[in-house]
Coordinates of C-alpha atoms in Angstrom, one line a residue:
Chain A
M23 CA 119.8 106.7 48.4
I24 CA 116.0 106.6 47.1
E25 CA 113.0 106.3 49.5
E26 CA 109.8 106.0 48.6
K27 CA 108.3 109.1 50.6
G28 CA 105.6 108.6 53.1
I29 CA 101.7 110.1 52.7
L30 CA 100.2 112.4 55.2
F31 CA 96.3 110.4 55.4
I32 CA 93.8 112.9 57.4
L33 CA 90.5 111.2 58.8
S34 CA 87.8 113.3 59.7
G35 CA 84.7 113.5 59.9
P36 CA 80.9 115.3 61.9
S37 CA 81.6 114.8 65.3
G38 CA 79.8 111.7 66.3
V39 CA 80.4 109.2 63.0
G40 CA 82.9 106.8 64.9
K41 CA 86.4 108.8 63.7
G42 CA 87.9 107.5 66.7
T43 CA 85.9 103.7 66.2
V44 CA 87.5 103.4 62.6
R45 CA 90.9 104.6 63.8
K46 CA 91.3 102.3 66.7
A47 CA 90.6 99.2 64.1
L48 CA 92.2 100.4 61.8
F49 CA 96.0 100.4 64.0
E50 CA 94.4 97.4 65.3
Q51 CA 94.9 96.4 61.6
D52 CA 97.5 97.8 60.0
T53 CA 101.1 98.0 62.0
N54 CA 102.3 100.7 58.1
L55 CA 100.9 103.7 59.0
K56 CA 102.0 106.1 62.3
Y57 CA 99.8 107.7 64.0
S58 CA 101.0 111.6 64.4
I59 CA 101.1 112.2 68.1
S60 CA 100.0 115.0 69.4
M61 CA 101.0 118.4 71.2
T62 CA 99.8 119.3 74.2
T63 CA 99.9 121.8 77.5
R64 CA 97.5 119.5 79.4
S65 CA 99.7 118.2 83.1
K66 CA 101.0 114.8 82.1
R67 CA 98.5 111.2 83.7
E68 CA 100.3 108.5 85.6
G69 CA 101.6 106.7 83.1
E70 CA 102.1 108.8 79.7
R71 CA 105.2 109.3 77.8
D72 CA 105.8 113.0 76.3
G73 CA 106.6 111.7 72.9
V74 CA 104.7 108.0 72.9
D75 CA 101.0 109.8 74.0
Y76 CA 101.4 113.1 73.8
F77 CA 104.2 115.5 73.2
F78 CA 103.7 118.2 76.4
R79 CA 105.1 121.5 76.5
T80 CA 104.0 124.4 79.1
H81 CA 101.3 126.8 77.4
D82 CA 105.1 129.7 76.7
E83 CA 106.4 126.9 75.1
F84 CA 102.7 126.2 72.9
K85 CA 102.4 129.6 72.1
E86 CA 105.0 130.1 70.9
M87 CA 105.4 127.1 67.9
I88 CA 100.8 129.2 67.1
Q89 CA 103.2 131.5 66.7
Q90 CA 106.7 130.6 64.5
R91 CA 103.9 128.5 62.4
K92 CA 105.2 125.2 63.5
L93 CA 101.6 123.3 63.8
L94 CA 99.6 121.7 61.4
E95 CA 96.7 122.4 63.2
Y96 CA 95.4 123.5 67.0
A97 CA 93.0 124.4 69.4
E98 CA 92.2 125.0 73.2
Y99 CA 89.4 122.7 74.9
V100 CA 88.9 123.7 78.2
G101 CA 91.8 126.1 79.7
N102 CA 94.5 123.8 77.5
Y103 CA 95.8 123.9 73.8
Y104 CA 96.4 121.0 72.1
G105 CA 98.0 120.6 68.4
T106 CA 99.8 118.4 65.6
P107 CA 103.9 119.5 65.0
K108 CA 104.5 120.1 61.3
Q109 CA 107.9 119.2 61.7
Y110 CA 107.4 115.9 63.0
V111 CA 104.8 114.7 60.8
E112 CA 107.1 116.3 58.3
K113 CA 110.4 113.9 60.2
M114 CA 107.5 111.2 59.4
I115 CA 106.7 111.5 55.8
E116 CA 110.9 112.2 54.6
D117 CA 111.6 108.9 57.1
G118 CA 108.8 107.2 54.4
H119 CA 106.7 106.4 56.8
D120 CA 103.2 107.4 56.2
V121 CA 101.6 109.7 59.3
F122 CA 97.6 108.7 59.8
L123 CA 95.7 111.9 62.1
E124 CA 92.4 111.6 63.2
I125 CA 90.5 115.0 64.0
E126 CA 87.7 117.4 64.2
V127 CA 86.1 119.0 61.2
Q128 CA 87.8 122.1 61.5
G129 CA 90.6 121.1 62.5
A130 CA 91.7 119.6 59.3
M131 CA 90.5 122.7 57.3
Q132 CA 93.9 123.9 58.9
V133 CA 96.3 120.6 58.7
K134 CA 94.4 121.4 54.9
E135 CA 95.1 124.8 54.8
N136 CA 99.1 124.0 55.7
F137 CA 99.7 120.8 54.5
P138 CA 97.6 120.5 51.9
Q139 CA 99.2 117.3 50.1
G140 CA 98.3 115.5 52.5
V141 CA 95.3 113.0 51.7
F142 CA 91.8 114.0 53.1
I143 CA 89.3 111.1 54.5
F144 CA 85.5 112.2 55.4
L145 CA 83.9 109.5 57.1
I146 CA 80.9 109.8 56.9
P147 CA 77.2 108.8 58.8
P148 CA 74.8 105.6 56.6
S149 CA 71.7 108.6 56.7
L150 CA 72.9 109.4 54.2
E151 CA 72.7 105.7 52.6
E152 CA 69.5 106.1 54.8
L153 CA 68.8 108.7 52.6
K154 CA 68.9 106.7 49.3
N155 CA 67.0 104.5 50.6
R156 CA 63.9 107.1 51.5
I157 CA 63.6 107.9 48.9
Q158 CA 64.0 105.6 46.8
D159 CA 60.9 104.1 48.6
R160 CA 58.4 107.5 48.9
G161 CA 55.3 107.5 50.6
T162 CA 56.6 106.1 53.3
E163 CA 58.5 108.7 55.9
S164 CA 56.3 112.4 56.1
E165 CA 56.7 115.9 54.0
D166 CA 59.0 117.5 57.2
L167 CA 61.5 114.7 58.5
I168 CA 62.5 114.8 53.9
S169 CA 63.1 117.6 54.6
S170 CA 65.0 117.3 57.4
R171 CA 67.3 115.0 56.0
L172 CA 68.0 116.4 53.4
E173 CA 68.6 120.0 54.8
E174 CA 71.9 117.6 56.4
A175 CA 72.6 116.0 53.4
R176 CA 73.0 119.2 51.8
N177 CA 75.4 120.3 55.2
E178 CA 77.6 117.5 54.8
I179 CA 77.6 117.5 51.2
E180 CA 79.4 121.0 51.2
M181 CA 81.6 119.5 54.5
M182 CA 83.0 117.1 51.8
D183 CA 84.3 119.1 49.4
A184 CA 87.5 119.8 51.0
Y185 CA 88.0 116.0 50.7
D186 CA 89.3 113.5 48.8
Y187 CA 86.7 110.7 49.4
V188 CA 84.2 110.0 51.3
V189 CA 84.6 107.2 53.7
V190 CA 79.9 106.0 54.4
N191 CA 80.6 104.4 58.5
D192 CA 77.9 102.3 57.5
D193 CA 80.6 98.7 58.9
V194 CA 83.0 99.4 61.2
M195 CA 84.9 97.0 59.3
N196 CA 83.9 98.3 56.4
A197 CA 84.9 101.5 56.1
V198 CA 88.5 99.7 58.0
S199 CA 88.9 98.3 54.2
K200 CA 88.1 101.3 52.8
V201 CA 90.3 103.6 53.9
Q202 CA 93.3 100.4 53.5
S203 CA 92.7 100.8 50.3
I204 CA 92.4 104.3 50.0
V205 CA 96.3 104.5 51.5
Q206 CA 96.8 101.9 48.7
G207 CA 95.9 103.2 46.2
E208 CA 97.1 106.6 46.6
H209 CA 100.7 104.4 46.5
C210 CA 100.2 103.4 43.8
K211 CA 99.1 107.2 42.0
K212 CA 100.7 108.0 39.0
E213 CA 103.1 110.9 40.2
R214 CA 103.6 109.8 42.5
V215 CA 104.7 106.4 41.0
I216 CA 106.8 108.7 38.3
K217 CA 108.4 111.3 40.6
Q218 CA 110.2 108.2 42.5
Y219 CA 111.8 107.2 39.1
K220 CA 112.9 110.4 38.0
S221 CA 114.6 111.6 40.6
L222 CA 115.5 107.5 40.3
L223 CA 116.8 108.8 36.8
E224 CA 118.6 112.2 38.3
V225 CA 120.8 110.7 40.8
E226 CA 121.6 108.1 38.3
K227 CA 122.6 111.1 36.0
E228 CA 125.0 113.8 38.7
Chain B
M10 CA 65.5 105.3 41.2
I11 CA 69.2 106.5 41.8
E12 CA 71.8 103.4 41.5
E13 CA 75.9 103.9 41.8
K14 CA 77.1 103.6 38.7
G15 CA 79.5 101.5 37.6
I16 CA 83.5 102.0 36.5
L17 CA 85.7 100.9 33.8
F18 CA 89.0 100.1 34.6
I19 CA 92.4 98.7 32.3
L20 CA 94.6 96.8 33.4
S21 CA 97.9 97.9 30.5
G22 CA 101.4 97.3 30.2
P23 CA 104.4 96.3 27.8
S24 CA 104.6 92.5 26.9
G25 CA 105.0 89.9 28.3
V26 CA 104.8 92.1 32.0
G27 CA 101.9 89.7 33.8
K28 CA 99.1 91.4 33.0
G29 CA 97.4 88.1 32.4
T30 CA 98.0 86.3 35.3
V31 CA 97.0 89.2 37.5
R32 CA 93.7 89.5 35.9
K33 CA 93.1 85.9 35.8
A34 CA 94.6 85.4 40.3
L35 CA 91.7 88.9 40.2
F36 CA 88.8 86.8 39.1
E37 CA 89.1 83.8 40.9
Q38 CA 89.3 86.7 43.7
D39 CA 86.6 89.5 43.1
T40 CA 83.4 88.9 41.6
N41 CA 82.3 92.3 41.8
L42 CA 84.3 92.7 38.3
K43 CA 82.5 92.3 35.3
Y44 CA 85.3 91.4 32.5
S45 CA 84.4 93.4 29.5
I46 CA 83.8 90.5 26.4
S47 CA 85.3 90.8 23.1
M48 CA 84.1 91.9 20.0
T49 CA 85.8 89.3 16.9
T50 CA 85.4 88.1 13.6
R51 CA 87.6 84.8 14.1
S52 CA 85.4 81.5 13.7
K53 CA 83.8 80.4 16.8
R54 CA 85.8 77.1 18.6
E55 CA 83.9 74.4 20.0
G56 CA 82.9 75.0 23.3
E57 CA 82.4 79.0 22.8
R58 CA 79.4 80.6 23.2
D59 CA 78.5 84.2 21.7
G60 CA 78.4 86.3 24.3
V61 CA 79.9 85.0 26.7
D62 CA 84.1 84.0 25.2
Y63 CA 83.4 86.3 22.8
F64 CA 81.2 88.3 20.3
F65 CA 81.0 86.4 17.5
R66 CA 80.9 88.7 14.8
T67 CA 81.5 88.6 10.4
H68 CA 83.7 91.3 9.0
D69 CA 81.4 93.4 7.6
E70 CA 79.3 93.7 11.0
F71 CA 83.0 94.2 12.5
K72 CA 84.2 96.4 9.7
E73 CA 80.5 98.6 10.5
M74 CA 80.5 98.6 13.6
I75 CA 84.3 100.3 13.6
Q76 CA 82.6 103.3 10.4
Q77 CA 79.9 103.6 13.4
R78 CA 82.8 104.5 15.8
K79 CA 80.5 102.0 18.3
L80 CA 84.1 100.2 19.6
L81 CA 86.3 101.6 21.8
E82 CA 88.7 99.8 20.8
Y83 CA 90.1 97.6 18.0
A84 CA 93.3 95.7 16.5
E85 CA 94.0 93.2 13.9
Y86 CA 95.4 90.2 14.8
V87 CA 96.1 87.6 11.5
G88 CA 93.7 88.1 9.5
N89 CA 90.5 88.5 12.3
Y90 CA 90.0 91.8 14.6
Y91 CA 89.2 91.5 18.0
G92 CA 87.4 95.5 19.3
T93 CA 85.6 96.4 23.1
P94 CA 82.0 96.9 21.7
K95 CA 81.2 100.2 24.1
Q96 CA 78.0 100.3 24.3
Y97 CA 78.4 96.9 25.8
V98 CA 80.9 98.8 27.8
E99 CA 78.9 101.8 28.6
K100 CA 75.3 99.4 29.5
M101 CA 76.8 97.2 32.0
I102 CA 78.5 100.1 33.5
E103 CA 74.8 101.9 33.6
D104 CA 73.7 99.1 35.6
G105 CA 76.1 99.5 38.2
H106 CA 79.2 97.1 37.4
D107 CA 83.3 98.0 37.1
V108 CA 84.3 97.0 34.1
F109 CA 87.4 94.9 33.8
L110 CA 89.6 95.5 30.6
E111 CA 92.7 93.2 30.2
I112 CA 94.5 95.0 26.9
E113 CA 98.3 95.6 25.1
V114 CA 99.3 99.1 25.2
Q115 CA 98.4 100.0 21.4
G116 CA 94.7 99.3 22.7
A117 CA 95.1 101.0 26.0
M118 CA 95.6 104.5 24.0
Q119 CA 93.1 104.7 22.1
V120 CA 89.8 103.4 25.2
K121 CA 91.7 106.5 26.8
E122 CA 91.1 108.6 23.9
N123 CA 87.3 107.1 22.9
F124 CA 86.6 106.6 27.2
P125 CA 88.7 109.2 29.1
Q126 CA 86.6 109.3 32.5
G127 CA 87.9 104.9 32.5
V128 CA 90.7 104.8 35.5
F129 CA 93.8 103.6 33.9
I130 CA 96.0 100.8 35.3
F131 CA 99.4 101.0 33.9
L132 CA 101.5 96.3 35.1
I133 CA 105.1 97.2 35.2
P134 CA 108.4 94.6 35.5
P135 CA 109.9 94.7 38.9
S136 CA 112.6 95.2 36.9
L137 CA 112.3 99.4 38.0
E138 CA 112.5 97.9 41.9
E139 CA 115.8 96.1 40.9
L140 CA 116.6 99.0 38.7
K141 CA 116.0 101.1 41.8
N142 CA 118.4 98.7 44.0
R143 CA 121.3 98.6 41.5
I144 CA 122.0 102.0 42.3
Q145 CA 121.3 102.5 45.9
D146 CA 123.5 99.7 45.5
R147 CA 126.6 101.0 43.3
G148 CA 129.1 100.0 41.3
T149 CA 127.7 96.2 41.8
E150 CA 127.2 96.2 37.8
S151 CA 129.1 97.5 34.6
E152 CA 128.7 101.6 33.2
D153 CA 126.9 99.5 29.4
L154 CA 123.9 97.7 31.8
I155 CA 123.0 100.3 34.4
S156 CA 122.3 102.7 31.2
S157 CA 120.6 99.8 29.4
R158 CA 118.3 99.7 32.5
L159 CA 117.8 104.3 32.9
E160 CA 117.3 103.8 28.7
E161 CA 114.4 101.6 29.6
A162 CA 113.2 103.3 32.5
R163 CA 112.7 105.8 31.0
N164 CA 110.4 104.5 27.9
E165 CA 108.3 103.6 30.2
I166 CA 108.1 105.7 32.2
E167 CA 107.0 108.0 29.1
M168 CA 104.0 104.8 28.8
M169 CA 103.1 105.6 32.5
D170 CA 102.3 109.1 32.5
A171 CA 99.3 108.3 29.9
Y172 CA 97.3 106.7 33.3
D173 CA 95.6 106.2 36.8
Y174 CA 98.5 104.1 38.6
V175 CA 101.7 102.3 38.1
V176 CA 101.2 98.5 39.4
V177 CA 104.8 96.4 40.0
N178 CA 104.0 93.2 39.2
D179 CA 106.7 91.8 41.7
D180 CA 104.1 89.1 42.9
V181 CA 101.1 88.6 41.5
M182 CA 99.3 88.9 44.7
N183 CA 100.2 92.4 46.1
A184 CA 99.2 93.1 43.0
V185 CA 95.6 92.2 42.8
S186 CA 95.7 93.8 45.6
K187 CA 96.8 97.1 44.3
V188 CA 94.3 96.6 41.7
Q189 CA 91.0 95.8 44.4
S190 CA 92.4 98.7 46.1
I191 CA 92.9 100.5 42.9
V192 CA 88.8 99.1 42.5
Q193 CA 87.4 100.0 46.0
G194 CA 89.2 103.8 46.6
E195 CA 87.7 105.5 43.5
H196 CA 84.3 104.8 44.8
C197 CA 85.3 106.1 47.6
K198 CA 86.6 109.4 45.5
K199 CA 85.0 112.6 47.1
E200 CA 83.6 113.4 43.0
R201 CA 82.1 110.1 42.5
V202 CA 80.2 110.2 46.1
I203 CA 80.1 113.8 46.0
K204 CA 77.7 113.5 42.2
Q205 CA 75.9 110.4 43.2
Y206 CA 74.3 112.2 46.2
K207 CA 73.9 116.1 44.6
S208 CA 71.4 113.6 42.0
L209 CA 69.9 112.2 44.9
L210 CA 68.9 115.7 45.8
E211 CA 68.0 117.2 42.5
V212 CA 65.8 114.2 42.1
E213 CA 63.7 114.7 45.4
K214 CA 63.5 118.5 44.4
E215 CA 61.5 118.5 40.7

């Protein structure tokens, strides 16, 4: 049996850009993506299920996962650990599912180190678009405001350099449509299709 | 004024794969793409307009275009020349339009040489899909048939190597949706977005 492998998509971006909103809207549309389930040391809340909402682990278990480098990324937040188990993601991908991870910029950089074959999408606020308009209609804003906007833009450009795609979150459904296109387009990339068929021909030769 | 540049998309693939059908269905859906108008030496037919259906030129004019390397590709077909004028495509792209060119494999390879920054999409027949199924259910086909299918697949793989994307034409609307995703995804590529914003910041520095 030759199966097409899945792809890990990572959606990240500056805090407050609307990553969670885009992710929710995306999952209301698209059922082929599997949302990556996080591992955490925080207590299970009423109604939460292990392996569905989170993988619930003790502090010791989590620390062992860190030491054994079994996490694609992790962070501590108000005394608890949160992370993405590598084996779970790899299993899903091997089984042909696309996995979707929505995460802060720091975490995305950890994933980039541990799973560089992922597809990294940077969500940016429409301020860059606004900036563009502002520069185009020069003279309508103060020098100071323009220079602070440019500084912001420079920082964002530096951050986006580590990513494969940049999506402007001007409108949630626009952003969702772009992410969906990126997912479908990535599956059509020659490298992926060739790999698939080459392995097909290899199998037959055996 | 900073304008986002357009992209040249080239749809090609083996003869008989359904390039024309996919292109027609795509243009019924999507109005942002501009279809590349060909130049030809053949006579204008009733109802055809210069600059709309074709750019109509004399043999001498066409040969001069060839000599001056002003064509992205050209071919001779039953005594007439057909080709894609470079300047026309470049002007459209400069003006921010995506240009779409549907063309035979030989022509696509000429475009690749003269315009490597284009995005090359290879349309393949679903036979590779069928091949996959056939190999998966081994024993249902004769050795000869399998080996001739594999030979075909190997040739197709060699051809697709020059392309950026591969789309299986299993169903016209599926293929159209994939091409649309490739178009939208390409516009989200980090390299393009960064370039755009870097030029924005450069302009402001002046």
